[in-house]
Each structure stands twice: as C-alpha cells, then as structure tokens.
Amino acid sequence: MCSIEIHPIAHMRSDFPTKFGIPRQSGLVSELRSTIVFEPEYRNSDALRGLEGFSHLWLIWQFSEAVRSEWSPTVRPPRLGGNTRMGVFATRSPFRPNHLGLSCVELLGIEQTVEYGTVIHVGGADLMDGTPIFDIKPYIPYSDAHPDALGGFTDTAGDFLLEVNFPAALLQKLPEAKQSAAISVLSHDPRPSYQRQEDRVYGLSFAGFDIRFRVEDNLLTVIDVQQI
C-alpha cells in the first residue's frame, strides 16, 4: 500500500484544553473564538494573500487525541444516543482510519503579530487547543453550498439542546467576552451520549475555568465556577 507523509502547517489555539464539551460540529456555537497559529516555516503572509475576501474557511486537521493503530468499520454516533452503530464513512466520528477532521469556520480576521507572525482568527471552530491543522482552503458558496442536500440519519435524530440555568453570581466569574459562548456550549449538552446520569456532577474546562454542572431532565444547572 502506498503511503504519504504530511506535516502540520499550523495549530489551533482555542478555549478547550480537553475534548470534553467541544461542540459536535463546527458552527454550532458561533460565539466561540479561536486562533490559527502557523508553524515557523509557514509564517509567510504571501500564503494568505486574497484570503481576506472570503467569509468562511475549510480546515483539514487531525483528531490528535483519537489516534489509534486499528480502526473499526462501524461507530456509534452521538446523534443516535451512542447506542446505534453506523458505518464510519457515514459519520464524522474521530475514530477513522486516517484520523482526519474537516471543519467549516468563519473567518473573523487576519492579524500580523510580533510573536507568531500572521495568524488567523476564526469563529465557530470545534477544535481542541493544540489541534494540528494540515490545510486551509476557502469556502466557496457557489460550489460548497447545497441547500437541498440530505442529512441522512442526522435529519431525524433530533437535537440535544438544553435549557441552561447559569446563576448570575457564577456567570460573572467568567470574562464577559466568554460568557455567551460558555452558555451556548453548555446548551448543546457536553455530556457523552452514553453517560447521562442526573445525579452526577460534570466538569467542563473552558477558557481557563472549571465549570461544574448537573443535568435534570432538560435543564442544565451550573453549580460552581473556579479558575484553573
């Protein structure tokens, strides 16, 4: 079998130090803010010439925390409650033969910095902090958008939106710029589909804070916030 070797051109800087709580798809939490930092050999502003004219980008990246030596032809999609198996190529599961992810993110700005050279600020990313990025491509509406496309089993799987009770005294512990994003992340039910116990206290690491919460029925209640 022919093999190729690819190297990261950049890494993501985001508010998620661990996998827990990361939105299941890009764009679900538009309030999220992340930064793409290029590796030294790719810090050439000419490589981004013309990119400012696009509103969205495709990122090709690696599920770096899910790399395994073996793969399975079937996986359990969270959208189906984690109990039904589907073919791996019919899902966006991280457990794939080549561990590659594909995300569409909003381009918020391109900035020239002293420390990292040219960086890209994006919105709505579903990548963990430190995720290796292999390629960046512009999103082209006339070819990439398909309004009549079918969503397979995801069209009928329902959603996981929860009502969030985030007491004001606890919410104010977060920086104001992070509050809206934190609430949106929690509303998408960060718990694993196979682990939804109403008496359990869960912890979400987000933007340098440990957010503790419980879920009863469809109500998520934050019970503590501590700076990490």
Short mmCIF file of C-alpha atoms in Angstrom, two decimals:
data_model
loop_
_atom_site.label_atom_id
_atom_site.label_comp_id
_atom_site.label_asym_id
_atom_site.label_seq_id
_atom_site.Cartn_x
_atom_site.Cartn_y
_atom_site.Cartn_z
CA MET A 1 0.00 0.00 0.00
CA CYS A 2 1.31 3.43 -0.94
CA SER A 3 1.71 5.83 2.00
CA ILE A 4 2.32 9.55 2.19
CA GLU A 5 3.71 11.77 4.91
CA ILE A 6 2.04 15.05 5.79
CA HIS A 7 3.02 17.64 8.37
CA PRO A 8 1.00 20.24 10.29
CA ILE A 9 1.15 23.72 8.85
CA ALA A 10 -0.44 25.25 11.95
CA HIS A 11 -2.06 24.54 15.31
CA MET A 12 -5.32 25.79 16.78
CA ARG A 13 -5.45 27.94 19.89
CA SER A 14 -8.88 27.56 21.49
CA ASP A 15 -10.64 27.66 24.87
CA PHE A 16 -10.89 23.85 25.12
CA PRO A 17 -7.88 22.19 26.79
CA THR A 18 -9.62 18.79 26.64
CA LYS A 19 -12.10 17.05 24.32
CA PHE A 20 -14.98 17.25 26.81
CA GLY A 21 -17.51 19.91 25.87
CA ILE A 22 -16.25 20.67 22.37
CA PRO A 23 -19.27 21.17 20.05
CA ARG A 24 -20.02 18.10 17.98
CA GLN A 25 -19.82 20.08 14.74
CA SER A 26 -18.30 23.35 13.64
CA GLY A 27 -20.66 26.33 13.54
CA LEU A 28 -22.97 25.07 16.29
CA VAL A 29 -21.59 27.65 18.73
CA SER A 30 -20.86 30.72 16.62
CA GLU A 31 -19.73 32.69 19.69
CA LEU A 32 -16.56 30.61 20.05
CA ARG A 33 -13.33 32.41 19.16
CA SER A 34 -10.11 30.63 18.17
CA THR A 35 -6.80 31.49 16.54
CA ILE A 36 -4.81 29.57 13.95
CA VAL A 37 -1.06 29.87 14.63
CA PHE A 38 1.23 28.76 11.82
CA GLU A 39 4.38 26.73 12.21
CA PRO A 40 7.54 28.85 11.69
CA GLU A 41 8.22 27.59 8.16
CA TYR A 42 4.71 28.59 7.05
CA ARG A 43 4.63 32.08 8.60
CA ASN A 44 4.66 33.80 5.24
CA SER A 45 1.93 36.39 4.76
CA ASP A 46 2.06 35.84 0.98
CA ALA A 47 0.45 32.43 1.54
CA LEU A 48 -2.70 34.21 2.76
CA ARG A 49 -2.89 36.83 0.01
CA GLY A 50 -6.53 37.14 -1.10
CA LEU A 51 -7.92 35.13 1.81
CA GLU A 52 -9.43 38.25 3.39
CA GLY A 53 -12.09 38.29 0.66
CA PHE A 54 -13.71 35.08 1.93
CA SER A 55 -16.12 34.82 4.85
CA HIS A 56 -15.55 31.15 5.73
CA LEU A 57 -12.75 28.60 5.59
CA TRP A 58 -12.38 24.85 5.44
CA LEU A 59 -9.88 23.38 7.91
CA ILE A 60 -8.38 19.92 7.44
CA TRP A 61 -6.97 18.71 10.72
CA GLN A 62 -6.14 15.68 12.86
CA PHE A 63 -8.13 14.11 15.68
CA SER A 64 -4.85 14.06 17.60
CA GLU A 65 -6.42 12.70 20.79
CA ALA A 66 -8.12 9.82 18.98
CA VAL A 67 -5.20 8.31 17.06
CA ARG A 68 -5.30 4.51 17.18
CA SER A 69 -3.35 1.79 15.43
CA GLU A 70 -6.56 -0.04 14.46
CA TRP A 71 -9.90 1.11 13.08
CA SER A 72 -13.47 -0.17 13.16
CA PRO A 73 -15.85 -0.19 10.17
CA THR A 74 -18.71 0.90 12.44
CA VAL A 75 -19.02 3.56 15.15
CA ARG A 76 -21.72 4.88 17.50
CA PRO A 77 -22.76 8.43 16.51
CA PRO A 78 -23.71 10.73 19.43
CA ARG A 79 -26.69 11.95 17.38
CA LEU A 80 -28.18 8.48 17.76
CA GLY A 81 -27.63 8.35 21.51
CA GLY A 82 -24.39 6.40 21.31
CA ASN A 83 -26.25 3.08 21.10
CA THR A 84 -26.72 2.55 17.36
CA ARG A 85 -23.87 1.60 15.04
CA MET A 86 -23.35 3.21 11.65
CA GLY A 87 -20.61 2.86 9.06
CA VAL A 88 -17.62 5.03 9.92
CA PHE A 89 -17.77 6.70 6.50
CA ALA A 90 -21.42 7.68 7.13
CA THR A 91 -20.35 9.64 10.22
CA ARG A 92 -17.93 12.32 11.35
CA SER A 93 -16.59 10.20 14.18
CA PRO A 94 -12.99 10.89 15.25
CA PHE A 95 -12.24 7.16 15.17
CA ARG A 96 -11.34 6.84 11.48
CA PRO A 97 -8.58 5.14 9.50
CA ASN A 98 -6.61 8.37 8.99
CA HIS A 99 -7.98 10.40 11.93
CA LEU A 100 -8.71 13.44 9.75
CA GLY A 101 -11.29 16.09 10.59
CA LEU A 102 -12.99 18.66 8.35
CA SER A 103 -14.48 21.87 9.73
CA CYS A 104 -16.03 24.96 8.22
CA VAL A 105 -15.27 28.07 10.30
CA GLU A 106 -15.99 31.77 9.98
CA LEU A 107 -13.05 33.99 9.07
CA LEU A 108 -13.03 36.84 11.58
CA GLY A 109 -9.72 38.45 10.75
CA ILE A 110 -6.08 38.11 9.75
CA GLU A 111 -3.55 39.71 12.07
CA GLN A 112 0.17 40.32 11.89
CA THR A 113 1.76 39.62 15.29
CA VAL A 114 5.27 40.04 16.62
CA GLU A 115 5.46 36.62 18.28
CA TYR A 116 3.70 34.36 15.79
CA GLY A 117 3.77 36.23 12.50
CA THR A 118 0.48 36.23 10.61
CA VAL A 119 -2.36 34.47 12.44
CA ILE A 120 -5.98 33.82 11.51
CA HIS A 121 -8.87 34.49 13.91
CA VAL A 122 -11.90 32.27 13.35
CA GLY A 123 -15.35 31.76 14.84
CA GLY A 124 -17.37 28.62 15.50
CA ALA A 125 -14.48 26.12 15.46
CA ASP A 126 -14.88 22.67 17.01
CA LEU A 127 -11.16 22.05 17.63
CA MET A 128 -9.32 21.43 20.87
CA ASP A 129 -6.44 23.67 21.88
CA GLY A 130 -3.27 22.48 20.16
CA THR A 131 -5.02 20.58 17.36
CA PRO A 132 -2.68 20.15 14.35
CA ILE A 133 -4.00 21.67 11.11
CA PHE A 134 -2.85 20.20 7.80
CA ASP A 135 -4.50 22.53 5.31
CA ILE A 136 -6.71 25.61 4.96
CA LYS A 137 -8.98 26.22 1.98
CA PRO A 138 -11.53 28.94 1.24
CA TYR A 139 -15.22 28.08 1.45
CA ILE A 140 -16.76 28.85 -1.95
CA PRO A 141 -20.55 29.34 -1.78
CA TYR A 142 -21.41 28.53 -5.40
CA SER A 143 -19.82 25.08 -5.19
CA ASP A 144 -19.74 24.23 -1.48
CA ALA A 145 -23.32 25.17 -0.53
CA HIS A 146 -26.08 22.68 -1.36
CA PRO A 147 -29.39 23.89 0.15
CA ASP A 148 -31.28 20.77 -0.99
CA ALA A 149 -28.75 18.29 0.37
CA LEU A 150 -29.96 15.39 2.52
CA GLY A 151 -28.59 14.88 6.03
CA GLY A 152 -29.09 11.11 6.28
CA PHE A 153 -29.85 9.85 9.77
CA THR A 154 -28.96 13.26 11.26
CA ASP A 155 -32.14 14.77 9.76
CA THR A 156 -34.33 12.67 12.06
CA ALA A 157 -32.08 12.25 15.10
CA GLY A 158 -33.31 15.38 16.87
CA ASP A 159 -31.07 17.74 18.79
CA PHE A 160 -29.51 17.91 22.24
CA LEU A 161 -30.33 21.48 23.21
CA LEU A 162 -30.78 22.01 26.93
CA GLU A 163 -32.10 24.92 28.93
CA VAL A 164 -29.20 26.41 30.89
CA ASN A 165 -29.53 27.85 34.40
CA PHE A 166 -26.30 29.77 34.96
CA PRO A 167 -26.68 31.81 38.18
CA ALA A 168 -25.55 35.40 37.70
CA ALA A 169 -23.05 35.25 40.57
CA LEU A 170 -21.30 32.30 38.91
CA LEU A 171 -21.56 33.63 35.38
CA GLN A 172 -19.80 36.83 36.43
CA LYS A 173 -16.73 34.81 37.36
CA LEU A 174 -16.13 34.33 33.63
CA PRO A 175 -14.71 37.11 31.46
CA GLU A 176 -17.60 38.96 29.85
CA ALA A 177 -16.34 38.08 26.38
CA LYS A 178 -16.59 34.35 27.21
CA GLN A 179 -19.99 34.26 28.92
CA SER A 180 -22.21 33.89 25.87
CA ALA A 181 -20.01 31.17 24.37
CA ALA A 182 -19.97 29.23 27.66
CA ILE A 183 -23.77 29.23 27.84
CA SER A 184 -24.06 28.08 24.22
CA VAL A 185 -21.54 25.28 24.75
CA LEU A 186 -23.48 24.04 27.77
CA SER A 187 -26.80 24.23 25.93
CA HIS A 188 -25.54 21.68 23.41
CA ASP A 189 -25.19 19.10 26.21
CA PRO A 190 -21.46 18.36 26.52
CA ARG A 191 -22.07 15.04 28.27
CA PRO A 192 -21.18 11.84 26.37
CA SER A 193 -24.29 10.17 24.95
CA TYR A 194 -23.55 7.00 26.91
CA GLN A 195 -23.04 8.84 30.20
CA ARG A 196 -26.05 10.93 31.19
CA GLN A 197 -26.67 10.47 34.89
CA GLU A 198 -28.91 13.03 36.58
CA ASP A 199 -27.17 12.71 39.96
CA ARG A 200 -23.68 13.18 38.54
CA VAL A 201 -21.66 16.41 38.69
CA TYR A 202 -19.82 17.11 35.44
CA GLY A 203 -16.88 19.43 34.92
CA LEU A 204 -16.19 21.44 31.77
CA SER A 205 -12.77 23.06 31.28
CA PHE A 206 -13.34 26.22 29.27
CA ALA A 207 -11.28 29.38 28.78
CA GLY A 208 -9.20 28.72 31.89
CA PHE A 209 -12.16 27.91 34.16
CA ASP A 210 -13.64 24.71 35.58
CA ILE A 211 -17.44 24.88 35.17
CA ARG A 212 -19.32 22.34 37.29
CA PHE A 213 -22.90 21.40 36.44
CA ARG A 214 -25.73 18.91 36.81
CA VAL A 215 -28.48 18.00 34.36
CA GLU A 216 -32.02 17.02 35.31
CA ASP A 217 -34.48 16.30 32.53
CA ASN A 218 -33.70 19.06 30.00
CA LEU A 219 -32.36 21.60 32.49
CA LEU A 220 -28.62 22.09 32.99
CA THR A 221 -27.74 23.92 36.19
CA VAL A 222 -24.27 25.35 36.85
CA ILE A 223 -23.32 24.79 40.49
CA ASP A 224 -19.75 26.13 40.63
CA VAL A 225 -17.10 28.00 38.61
CA GLN A 226 -13.45 28.01 39.56
CA GLN A 227 -10.45 29.45 37.79
CA ILE A 228 -7.96 26.78 36.80
#
